[in-house]
Amino acid sequence: MELDYEDQASYTLAITAHDNGIPQKSDTTYVEILILDANDNAPRFLRDRYQGSVFEDVPLSTSVLQLSATDRDSGLNGRLLYTFQGGDDGDGDFYIEPTSGVIRTLRKLDRENVAVYSLRAFAVDRGSPPLKASVDIQVTVLDINDNPPVFEKDESCTR
């Protein structure tokens, strides 16, 4: 039988000893066996993909969206940290709060430069070795009226 902490965390066994006397006598004691958790479950995001939007003129550190993942393991094996890796943070335009999973703006956004960001975040447990899961995120930058109209040519009319 394979033991799995997530299915049952402990077992209680009743052990009875009998002698061969006449009359026969016995005694019973109980033993509790605690199962230790192994880091055998990877984190799982609650959604297959996350989408958010933000106006291009928001202040720095504005919350865009919040990721959420779970891990069936207990203790450190089930405690999660959220992170971006490499250029998956929109080249530094966003950051993620490690414990809450909230994605925030790190720099001023400009829809005319980047209208849609494709990001990738990870949920990493604190087990040894750590297990992780990834999720794709799409952030749409919403336009504001921040560019005045400009004539293509500045020609003057003479009569």
mmCIF file with all atom_site columns, C-alpha atoms in Angstrom:
data_model
loop_
_atom_site.group_PDB
_atom_site.id
_atom_site.type_symbol
_atom_site.label_atom_id
_atom_site.label_alt_id
_atom_site.label_comp_id
_atom_site.label_asym_id
_atom_site.label_entity_id
_atom_site.label_seq_id
_atom_site.pdbx_PDB_ins_code
_atom_site.Cartn_x
_atom_site.Cartn_y
_atom_site.Cartn_z
_atom_site.occupancy
_atom_site.B_iso_or_equiv
_atom_site.pdbx_formal_charge
_atom_site.auth_seq_id
_atom_site.auth_comp_id
_atom_site.auth_asym_id
_atom_site.auth_atom_id
_atom_site.pdbx_PDB_model_num
ATOM 1   C CA . MET A 1 1   ? 0.000  0.000   0.000   1.00 0.00 ? 1   MET A CA 1
ATOM 2   C CA . GLU A 1 2   ? 1.361  3.419   -0.951  1.00 0.00 ? 2   GLU A CA 1
ATOM 3   C CA . LEU A 1 3   ? 0.917  6.176   1.631   1.00 0.00 ? 3   LEU A CA 1
ATOM 4   C CA . ASP A 1 4   ? -0.084 9.659   0.507   1.00 0.00 ? 4   ASP A CA 1
ATOM 5   C CA . TYR A 1 5   ? -0.267 12.530  2.994   1.00 0.00 ? 5   TYR A CA 1
ATOM 6   C CA . GLU A 1 6   ? -2.906 14.293  0.888   1.00 0.00 ? 6   GLU A CA 1
ATOM 7   C CA . ASP A 1 7   ? -5.231 11.267  1.132   1.00 0.00 ? 7   ASP A CA 1
ATOM 8   C CA . GLN A 1 8   ? -4.687 10.508  4.817   1.00 0.00 ? 8   GLN A CA 1
ATOM 9   C CA . ALA A 1 9   ? -2.300 12.315  7.162   1.00 0.00 ? 9   ALA A CA 1
ATOM 10  C CA . SER A 1 10  ? -2.307 9.756   9.993   1.00 0.00 ? 10  SER A CA 1
ATOM 11  C CA . TYR A 1 11  ? -3.282 6.195   10.887  1.00 0.00 ? 11  TYR A CA 1
ATOM 12  C CA . THR A 1 12  ? -4.263 4.783   14.268  1.00 0.00 ? 12  THR A CA 1
ATOM 13  C CA . LEU A 1 13  ? -3.537 1.111   14.832  1.00 0.00 ? 13  LEU A CA 1
ATOM 14  C CA . ALA A 1 14  ? -4.931 -1.029  17.631  1.00 0.00 ? 14  ALA A CA 1
ATOM 15  C CA . ILE A 1 15  ? -2.414 -3.670  18.766  1.00 0.00 ? 15  ILE A CA 1
ATOM 16  C CA . THR A 1 16  ? -3.629 -6.494  20.974  1.00 0.00 ? 16  THR A CA 1
ATOM 17  C CA . ALA A 1 17  ? -1.367 -9.073  22.663  1.00 0.00 ? 17  ALA A CA 1
ATOM 18  C CA . HIS A 1 18  ? -2.781 -12.410 23.981  1.00 0.00 ? 18  HIS A CA 1
ATOM 19  C CA . ASP A 1 19  ? -1.038 -14.869 26.271  1.00 0.00 ? 19  ASP A CA 1
ATOM 20  C CA . ASN A 1 20  ? -1.479 -18.659 26.261  1.00 0.00 ? 20  ASN A CA 1
ATOM 21  C CA . GLY A 1 21  ? -2.562 -18.882 29.881  1.00 0.00 ? 21  GLY A CA 1
ATOM 22  C CA . ILE A 1 22  ? -5.793 -20.265 31.264  1.00 0.00 ? 22  ILE A CA 1
ATOM 23  C CA . PRO A 1 23  ? -7.747 -18.095 31.420  1.00 0.00 ? 23  PRO A CA 1
ATOM 24  C CA . GLN A 1 24  ? -6.244 -16.246 28.481  1.00 0.00 ? 24  GLN A CA 1
ATOM 25  C CA . LYS A 1 25  ? -5.415 -12.608 29.164  1.00 0.00 ? 25  LYS A CA 1
ATOM 26  C CA . SER A 1 26  ? -4.816 -9.753  26.733  1.00 0.00 ? 26  SER A CA 1
ATOM 27  C CA . ASP A 1 27  ? -3.937 -6.116  26.568  1.00 0.00 ? 27  ASP A CA 1
ATOM 28  C CA . THR A 1 28  ? -4.545 -3.531  23.825  1.00 0.00 ? 28  THR A CA 1
ATOM 29  C CA . THR A 1 29  ? -2.622 -0.366  23.038  1.00 0.00 ? 29  THR A CA 1
ATOM 30  C CA . TYR A 1 30  ? -3.030 2.200   20.285  1.00 0.00 ? 30  TYR A CA 1
ATOM 31  C CA . VAL A 1 31  ? -0.288 3.539   18.039  1.00 0.00 ? 31  VAL A CA 1
ATOM 32  C CA . GLU A 1 32  ? -0.700 6.663   15.931  1.00 0.00 ? 32  GLU A CA 1
ATOM 33  C CA . ILE A 1 33  ? 1.425  6.855   12.781  1.00 0.00 ? 33  ILE A CA 1
ATOM 34  C CA . LEU A 1 34  ? 1.870  10.346  11.314  1.00 0.00 ? 34  LEU A CA 1
ATOM 35  C CA . ILE A 1 35  ? 2.610  10.563  7.603   1.00 0.00 ? 35  ILE A CA 1
ATOM 36  C CA . LEU A 1 36  ? 5.133  13.226  6.593   1.00 0.00 ? 36  LEU A CA 1
ATOM 37  C CA . ASP A 1 37  ? 4.330  15.223  3.508   1.00 0.00 ? 37  ASP A CA 1
ATOM 38  C CA . ALA A 1 38  ? 6.560  14.862  0.454   1.00 0.00 ? 38  ALA A CA 1
ATOM 39  C CA . ASN A 1 39  ? 6.683  17.593  -2.170  1.00 0.00 ? 39  ASN A CA 1
ATOM 40  C CA . ASP A 1 40  ? 4.820  15.454  -4.696  1.00 0.00 ? 40  ASP A CA 1
ATOM 41  C CA . ASN A 1 41  ? 2.274  17.988  -6.003  1.00 0.00 ? 41  ASN A CA 1
ATOM 42  C CA . ALA A 1 42  ? 3.155  20.840  -8.329  1.00 0.00 ? 42  ALA A CA 1
ATOM 43  C CA . PRO A 1 43  ? 1.312  24.163  -8.026  1.00 0.00 ? 43  PRO A CA 1
ATOM 44  C CA . ARG A 1 44  ? -1.772 24.658  -10.210 1.00 0.00 ? 44  ARG A CA 1
ATOM 45  C CA . PHE A 1 45  ? -3.137 27.980  -11.378 1.00 0.00 ? 45  PHE A CA 1
ATOM 46  C CA . LEU A 1 46  ? -6.881 28.475  -10.947 1.00 0.00 ? 46  LEU A CA 1
ATOM 47  C CA . ARG A 1 47  ? -7.166 29.613  -14.579 1.00 0.00 ? 47  ARG A CA 1
ATOM 48  C CA . ASP A 1 48  ? -5.538 28.389  -17.783 1.00 0.00 ? 48  ASP A CA 1
ATOM 49  C CA . ARG A 1 49  ? -4.805 31.979  -18.803 1.00 0.00 ? 49  ARG A CA 1
ATOM 50  C CA . TYR A 1 50  ? -5.176 35.429  -17.250 1.00 0.00 ? 50  TYR A CA 1
ATOM 51  C CA . GLN A 1 51  ? -6.252 38.613  -19.008 1.00 0.00 ? 51  GLN A CA 1
ATOM 52  C CA . GLY A 1 52  ? -6.261 42.170  -17.758 1.00 0.00 ? 52  GLY A CA 1
ATOM 53  C CA . SER A 1 53  ? -6.330 45.713  -18.994 1.00 0.00 ? 53  SER A CA 1
ATOM 54  C CA . VAL A 1 54  ? -4.978 49.018  -17.780 1.00 0.00 ? 54  VAL A CA 1
ATOM 55  C CA . PHE A 1 55  ? -5.107 52.601  -19.033 1.00 0.00 ? 55  PHE A CA 1
ATOM 56  C CA . GLU A 1 56  ? -1.813 53.948  -20.297 1.00 0.00 ? 56  GLU A CA 1
ATOM 57  C CA . ASP A 1 57  ? -1.826 56.938  -17.918 1.00 0.00 ? 57  ASP A CA 1
ATOM 58  C CA . VAL A 1 58  ? -2.123 55.053  -14.603 1.00 0.00 ? 58  VAL A CA 1
ATOM 59  C CA . PRO A 1 59  ? 0.322  55.851  -11.798 1.00 0.00 ? 59  PRO A CA 1
ATOM 60  C CA . LEU A 1 60  ? 3.247  53.515  -11.133 1.00 0.00 ? 60  LEU A CA 1
ATOM 61  C CA . SER A 1 61  ? 2.416  50.464  -8.981  1.00 0.00 ? 61  SER A CA 1
ATOM 62  C CA . THR A 1 62  ? -1.172 50.307  -10.219 1.00 0.00 ? 62  THR A CA 1
ATOM 63  C CA . SER A 1 63  ? -2.681 46.840  -9.774  1.00 0.00 ? 63  SER A CA 1
ATOM 64  C CA . VAL A 1 64  ? -3.481 45.199  -13.116 1.00 0.00 ? 64  VAL A CA 1
ATOM 65  C CA . LEU A 1 65  ? -4.688 41.746  -12.027 1.00 0.00 ? 65  LEU A CA 1
ATOM 66  C CA . GLN A 1 66  ? -4.091 39.031  -9.441  1.00 0.00 ? 66  GLN A CA 1
ATOM 67  C CA . LEU A 1 67  ? -2.906 35.503  -10.103 1.00 0.00 ? 67  LEU A CA 1
ATOM 68  C CA . SER A 1 68  ? -3.960 32.625  -7.898  1.00 0.00 ? 68  SER A CA 1
ATOM 69  C CA . ALA A 1 69  ? -2.571 29.116  -7.638  1.00 0.00 ? 69  ALA A CA 1
ATOM 70  C CA . THR A 1 70  ? -2.935 26.243  -5.195  1.00 0.00 ? 70  THR A CA 1
ATOM 71  C CA . ASP A 1 71  ? -0.695 23.399  -4.092  1.00 0.00 ? 71  ASP A CA 1
ATOM 72  C CA . ARG A 1 72  ? -2.067 20.281  -2.371  1.00 0.00 ? 72  ARG A CA 1
ATOM 73  C CA . ASP A 1 73  ? 1.091  19.788  -0.329  1.00 0.00 ? 73  ASP A CA 1
ATOM 74  C CA . SER A 1 74  ? 1.359  21.095  3.233   1.00 0.00 ? 74  SER A CA 1
ATOM 75  C CA . GLY A 1 75  ? 3.880  23.285  5.044   1.00 0.00 ? 75  GLY A CA 1
ATOM 76  C CA . LEU A 1 76  ? 6.678  24.731  2.940   1.00 0.00 ? 76  LEU A CA 1
ATOM 77  C CA . ASN A 1 77  ? 5.890  22.197  0.209   1.00 0.00 ? 77  ASN A CA 1
ATOM 78  C CA . GLY A 1 78  ? 2.586  23.987  -0.357  1.00 0.00 ? 78  GLY A CA 1
ATOM 79  C CA . ARG A 1 79  ? 3.616  27.611  0.186   1.00 0.00 ? 79  ARG A CA 1
ATOM 80  C CA . LEU A 1 80  ? 3.812  29.488  -3.088  1.00 0.00 ? 80  LEU A CA 1
ATOM 81  C CA . LEU A 1 81  ? 5.794  32.390  -4.443  1.00 0.00 ? 81  LEU A CA 1
ATOM 82  C CA . TYR A 1 82  ? 4.908  34.129  -7.704  1.00 0.00 ? 82  TYR A CA 1
ATOM 83  C CA . THR A 1 83  ? 7.573  35.347  -10.106 1.00 0.00 ? 83  THR A CA 1
ATOM 84  C CA . PHE A 1 84  ? 8.402  36.415  -13.623 1.00 0.00 ? 84  PHE A CA 1
ATOM 85  C CA . GLN A 1 85  ? 11.500 34.968  -15.262 1.00 0.00 ? 85  GLN A CA 1
ATOM 86  C CA . GLY A 1 86  ? 13.661 36.508  -17.943 1.00 0.00 ? 86  GLY A CA 1
ATOM 87  C CA . GLY A 1 87  ? 11.882 38.967  -20.233 1.00 0.00 ? 87  GLY A CA 1
ATOM 88  C CA . ASP A 1 88  ? 8.470  37.591  -19.313 1.00 0.00 ? 88  ASP A CA 1
ATOM 89  C CA . ASP A 1 89  ? 7.709  40.780  -17.345 1.00 0.00 ? 89  ASP A CA 1
ATOM 90  C CA . GLY A 1 90  ? 7.132  42.992  -20.395 1.00 0.00 ? 90  GLY A CA 1
ATOM 91  C CA . ASP A 1 91  ? 10.803 44.038  -20.459 1.00 0.00 ? 91  ASP A CA 1
ATOM 92  C CA . GLY A 1 92  ? 10.464 45.438  -16.952 1.00 0.00 ? 92  GLY A CA 1
ATOM 93  C CA . ASP A 1 93  ? 7.157  47.286  -17.402 1.00 0.00 ? 93  ASP A CA 1
ATOM 94  C CA . PHE A 1 94  ? 5.458  45.061  -14.776 1.00 0.00 ? 94  PHE A CA 1
ATOM 95  C CA . TYR A 1 95  ? 6.341  43.371  -11.509 1.00 0.00 ? 95  TYR A CA 1
ATOM 96  C CA . ILE A 1 96  ? 4.594  40.731  -9.469  1.00 0.00 ? 96  ILE A CA 1
ATOM 97  C CA . GLU A 1 97  ? 4.225  40.706  -5.695  1.00 0.00 ? 97  GLU A CA 1
ATOM 98  C CA . PRO A 1 98  ? 5.811  37.384  -4.680  1.00 0.00 ? 98  PRO A CA 1
ATOM 99  C CA . THR A 1 99  ? 3.315  36.358  -1.984  1.00 0.00 ? 99  THR A CA 1
ATOM 100 C CA . SER A 1 100 ? 0.032  37.839  -3.232  1.00 0.00 ? 100 SER A CA 1
ATOM 101 C CA . GLY A 1 101 ? 0.380  37.291  -6.993  1.00 0.00 ? 101 GLY A CA 1
ATOM 102 C CA . VAL A 1 102 ? -0.734 40.865  -7.745  1.00 0.00 ? 102 VAL A CA 1
ATOM 103 C CA . ILE A 1 103 ? 0.753  42.181  -10.990 1.00 0.00 ? 103 ILE A CA 1
ATOM 104 C CA . ARG A 1 104 ? 1.486  45.909  -10.939 1.00 0.00 ? 104 ARG A CA 1
ATOM 105 C CA . THR A 1 105 ? 2.873  48.491  -13.348 1.00 0.00 ? 105 THR A CA 1
ATOM 106 C CA . LEU A 1 106 ? 6.531  49.291  -12.764 1.00 0.00 ? 106 LEU A CA 1
ATOM 107 C CA . ARG A 1 107 ? 6.980  51.961  -15.436 1.00 0.00 ? 107 ARG A CA 1
ATOM 108 C CA . LYS A 1 108 ? 4.797  54.393  -17.352 1.00 0.00 ? 108 LYS A CA 1
ATOM 109 C CA . LEU A 1 109 ? 2.982  52.603  -20.155 1.00 0.00 ? 109 LEU A CA 1
ATOM 110 C CA . ASP A 1 110 ? 2.459  53.959  -23.659 1.00 0.00 ? 110 ASP A CA 1
ATOM 111 C CA . ARG A 1 111 ? -0.185 52.290  -25.806 1.00 0.00 ? 111 ARG A CA 1
ATOM 112 C CA . GLU A 1 112 ? 1.344  53.782  -28.927 1.00 0.00 ? 112 GLU A CA 1
ATOM 113 C CA . ASN A 1 113 ? 4.540  51.816  -28.224 1.00 0.00 ? 113 ASN A CA 1
ATOM 114 C CA . VAL A 1 114 ? 3.040  48.578  -26.845 1.00 0.00 ? 114 VAL A CA 1
ATOM 115 C CA . ALA A 1 115 ? -0.704 47.938  -27.060 1.00 0.00 ? 115 ALA A CA 1
ATOM 116 C CA . VAL A 1 116 ? -0.743 44.329  -25.796 1.00 0.00 ? 116 VAL A CA 1
ATOM 117 C CA . TYR A 1 117 ? 1.737  42.584  -23.498 1.00 0.00 ? 117 TYR A CA 1
ATOM 118 C CA . SER A 1 118 ? 2.208  38.831  -23.485 1.00 0.00 ? 118 SER A CA 1
ATOM 119 C CA . LEU A 1 119 ? 3.622  37.858  -20.097 1.00 0.00 ? 119 LEU A CA 1
ATOM 120 C CA . ARG A 1 120 ? 4.405  34.552  -18.411 1.00 0.00 ? 120 ARG A CA 1
ATOM 121 C CA . ALA A 1 121 ? 4.365  34.064  -14.647 1.00 0.00 ? 121 ALA A CA 1
ATOM 122 C CA . PHE A 1 122 ? 5.309  31.146  -12.426 1.00 0.00 ? 122 PHE A CA 1
ATOM 123 C CA . ALA A 1 123 ? 4.027  29.798  -9.132  1.00 0.00 ? 123 ALA A CA 1
ATOM 124 C CA . VAL A 1 124 ? 6.908  28.094  -7.303  1.00 0.00 ? 124 VAL A CA 1
ATOM 125 C CA . ASP A 1 125 ? 6.521  26.102  -4.087  1.00 0.00 ? 125 ASP A CA 1
ATOM 126 C CA . ARG A 1 126 ? 9.148  26.165  -1.328  1.00 0.00 ? 126 ARG A CA 1
ATOM 127 C CA . GLY A 1 127 ? 9.725  22.423  -1.304  1.00 0.00 ? 127 GLY A CA 1
ATOM 128 C CA . SER A 1 128 ? 13.026 20.718  -1.895  1.00 0.00 ? 128 SER A CA 1
ATOM 129 C CA . PRO A 1 129 ? 13.379 20.444  -4.794  1.00 0.00 ? 129 PRO A CA 1
ATOM 130 C CA . PRO A 1 130 ? 10.875 23.192  -5.633  1.00 0.00 ? 130 PRO A CA 1
ATOM 131 C CA . LEU A 1 131 ? 8.086  22.464  -8.119  1.00 0.00 ? 131 LEU A CA 1
ATOM 132 C CA . LYS A 1 132 ? 6.565  25.131  -10.358 1.00 0.00 ? 132 LYS A CA 1
ATOM 133 C CA . ALA A 1 133 ? 3.793  25.852  -12.836 1.00 0.00 ? 133 ALA A CA 1
ATOM 134 C CA . SER A 1 134 ? 3.540  28.571  -15.472 1.00 0.00 ? 134 SER A CA 1
ATOM 135 C CA . VAL A 1 135 ? 0.661  30.596  -16.839 1.00 0.00 ? 135 VAL A CA 1
ATOM 136 C CA . ASP A 1 136 ? 0.289  32.981  -19.777 1.00 0.00 ? 136 ASP A CA 1
ATOM 137 C CA . ILE A 1 137 ? -1.008 36.500  -19.174 1.00 0.00 ? 137 ILE A CA 1
ATOM 138 C CA . GLN A 1 138 ? -2.266 39.062  -21.642 1.00 0.00 ? 138 GLN A CA 1
ATOM 139 C CA . VAL A 1 139 ? -2.418 42.716  -20.602 1.00 0.00 ? 139 VAL A CA 1
ATOM 140 C CA . THR A 1 140 ? -4.115 45.183  -22.933 1.00 0.00 ? 140 THR A CA 1
ATOM 141 C CA . VAL A 1 141 ? -3.103 48.822  -22.602 1.00 0.00 ? 141 VAL A CA 1
ATOM 142 C CA . LEU A 1 142 ? -6.132 51.068  -23.039 1.00 0.00 ? 142 LEU A CA 1
ATOM 143 C CA . ASP A 1 143 ? -5.739 54.320  -24.935 1.00 0.00 ? 143 ASP A CA 1
ATOM 144 C CA . ILE A 1 144 ? -6.254 57.797  -23.608 1.00 0.00 ? 144 ILE A CA 1
ATOM 145 C CA . ASN A 1 145 ? -6.385 60.947  -25.700 1.00 0.00 ? 145 ASN A CA 1
ATOM 146 C CA . ASP A 1 146 ? -2.749 61.974  -25.206 1.00 0.00 ? 146 ASP A CA 1
ATOM 147 C CA . ASN A 1 147 ? -1.665 62.800  -28.766 1.00 0.00 ? 147 ASN A CA 1
ATOM 148 C CA . PRO A 1 148 ? -2.890 65.942  -30.533 1.00 0.00 ? 148 PRO A CA 1
ATOM 149 C CA . PRO A 1 149 ? -3.626 65.753  -34.248 1.00 0.00 ? 149 PRO A CA 1
ATOM 150 C CA . VAL A 1 150 ? -0.754 66.639  -36.572 1.00 0.00 ? 150 VAL A CA 1
ATOM 151 C CA . PHE A 1 151 ? -0.978 67.642  -40.219 1.00 0.00 ? 151 PHE A CA 1
ATOM 152 C CA . GLU A 1 152 ? 1.085  65.473  -42.509 1.00 0.00 ? 152 GLU A CA 1
ATOM 153 C CA . LYS A 1 153 ? 2.282  68.474  -44.531 1.00 0.00 ? 153 LYS A CA 1
ATOM 154 C CA . ASP A 1 154 ? 2.414  72.068  -43.532 1.00 0.00 ? 154 ASP A CA 1
ATOM 155 C CA . GLU A 1 155 ? 1.601  73.824  -46.766 1.00 0.00 ? 155 GLU A CA 1
ATOM 156 C CA . SER A 1 156 ? 0.550  77.414  -46.863 1.00 0.00 ? 156 SER A CA 1
ATOM 157 C CA . CYS A 1 157 ? -1.909 78.666  -49.401 1.00 0.00 ? 157 CYS A CA 1
ATOM 158 C CA . THR A 1 158 ? -1.110 81.770  -51.377 1.00 0.00 ? 158 THR A CA 1
ATOM 159 C CA . ARG A 1 159 ? -3.555 83.669  -53.558 1.00 0.00 ? 159 ARG A CA 1
#
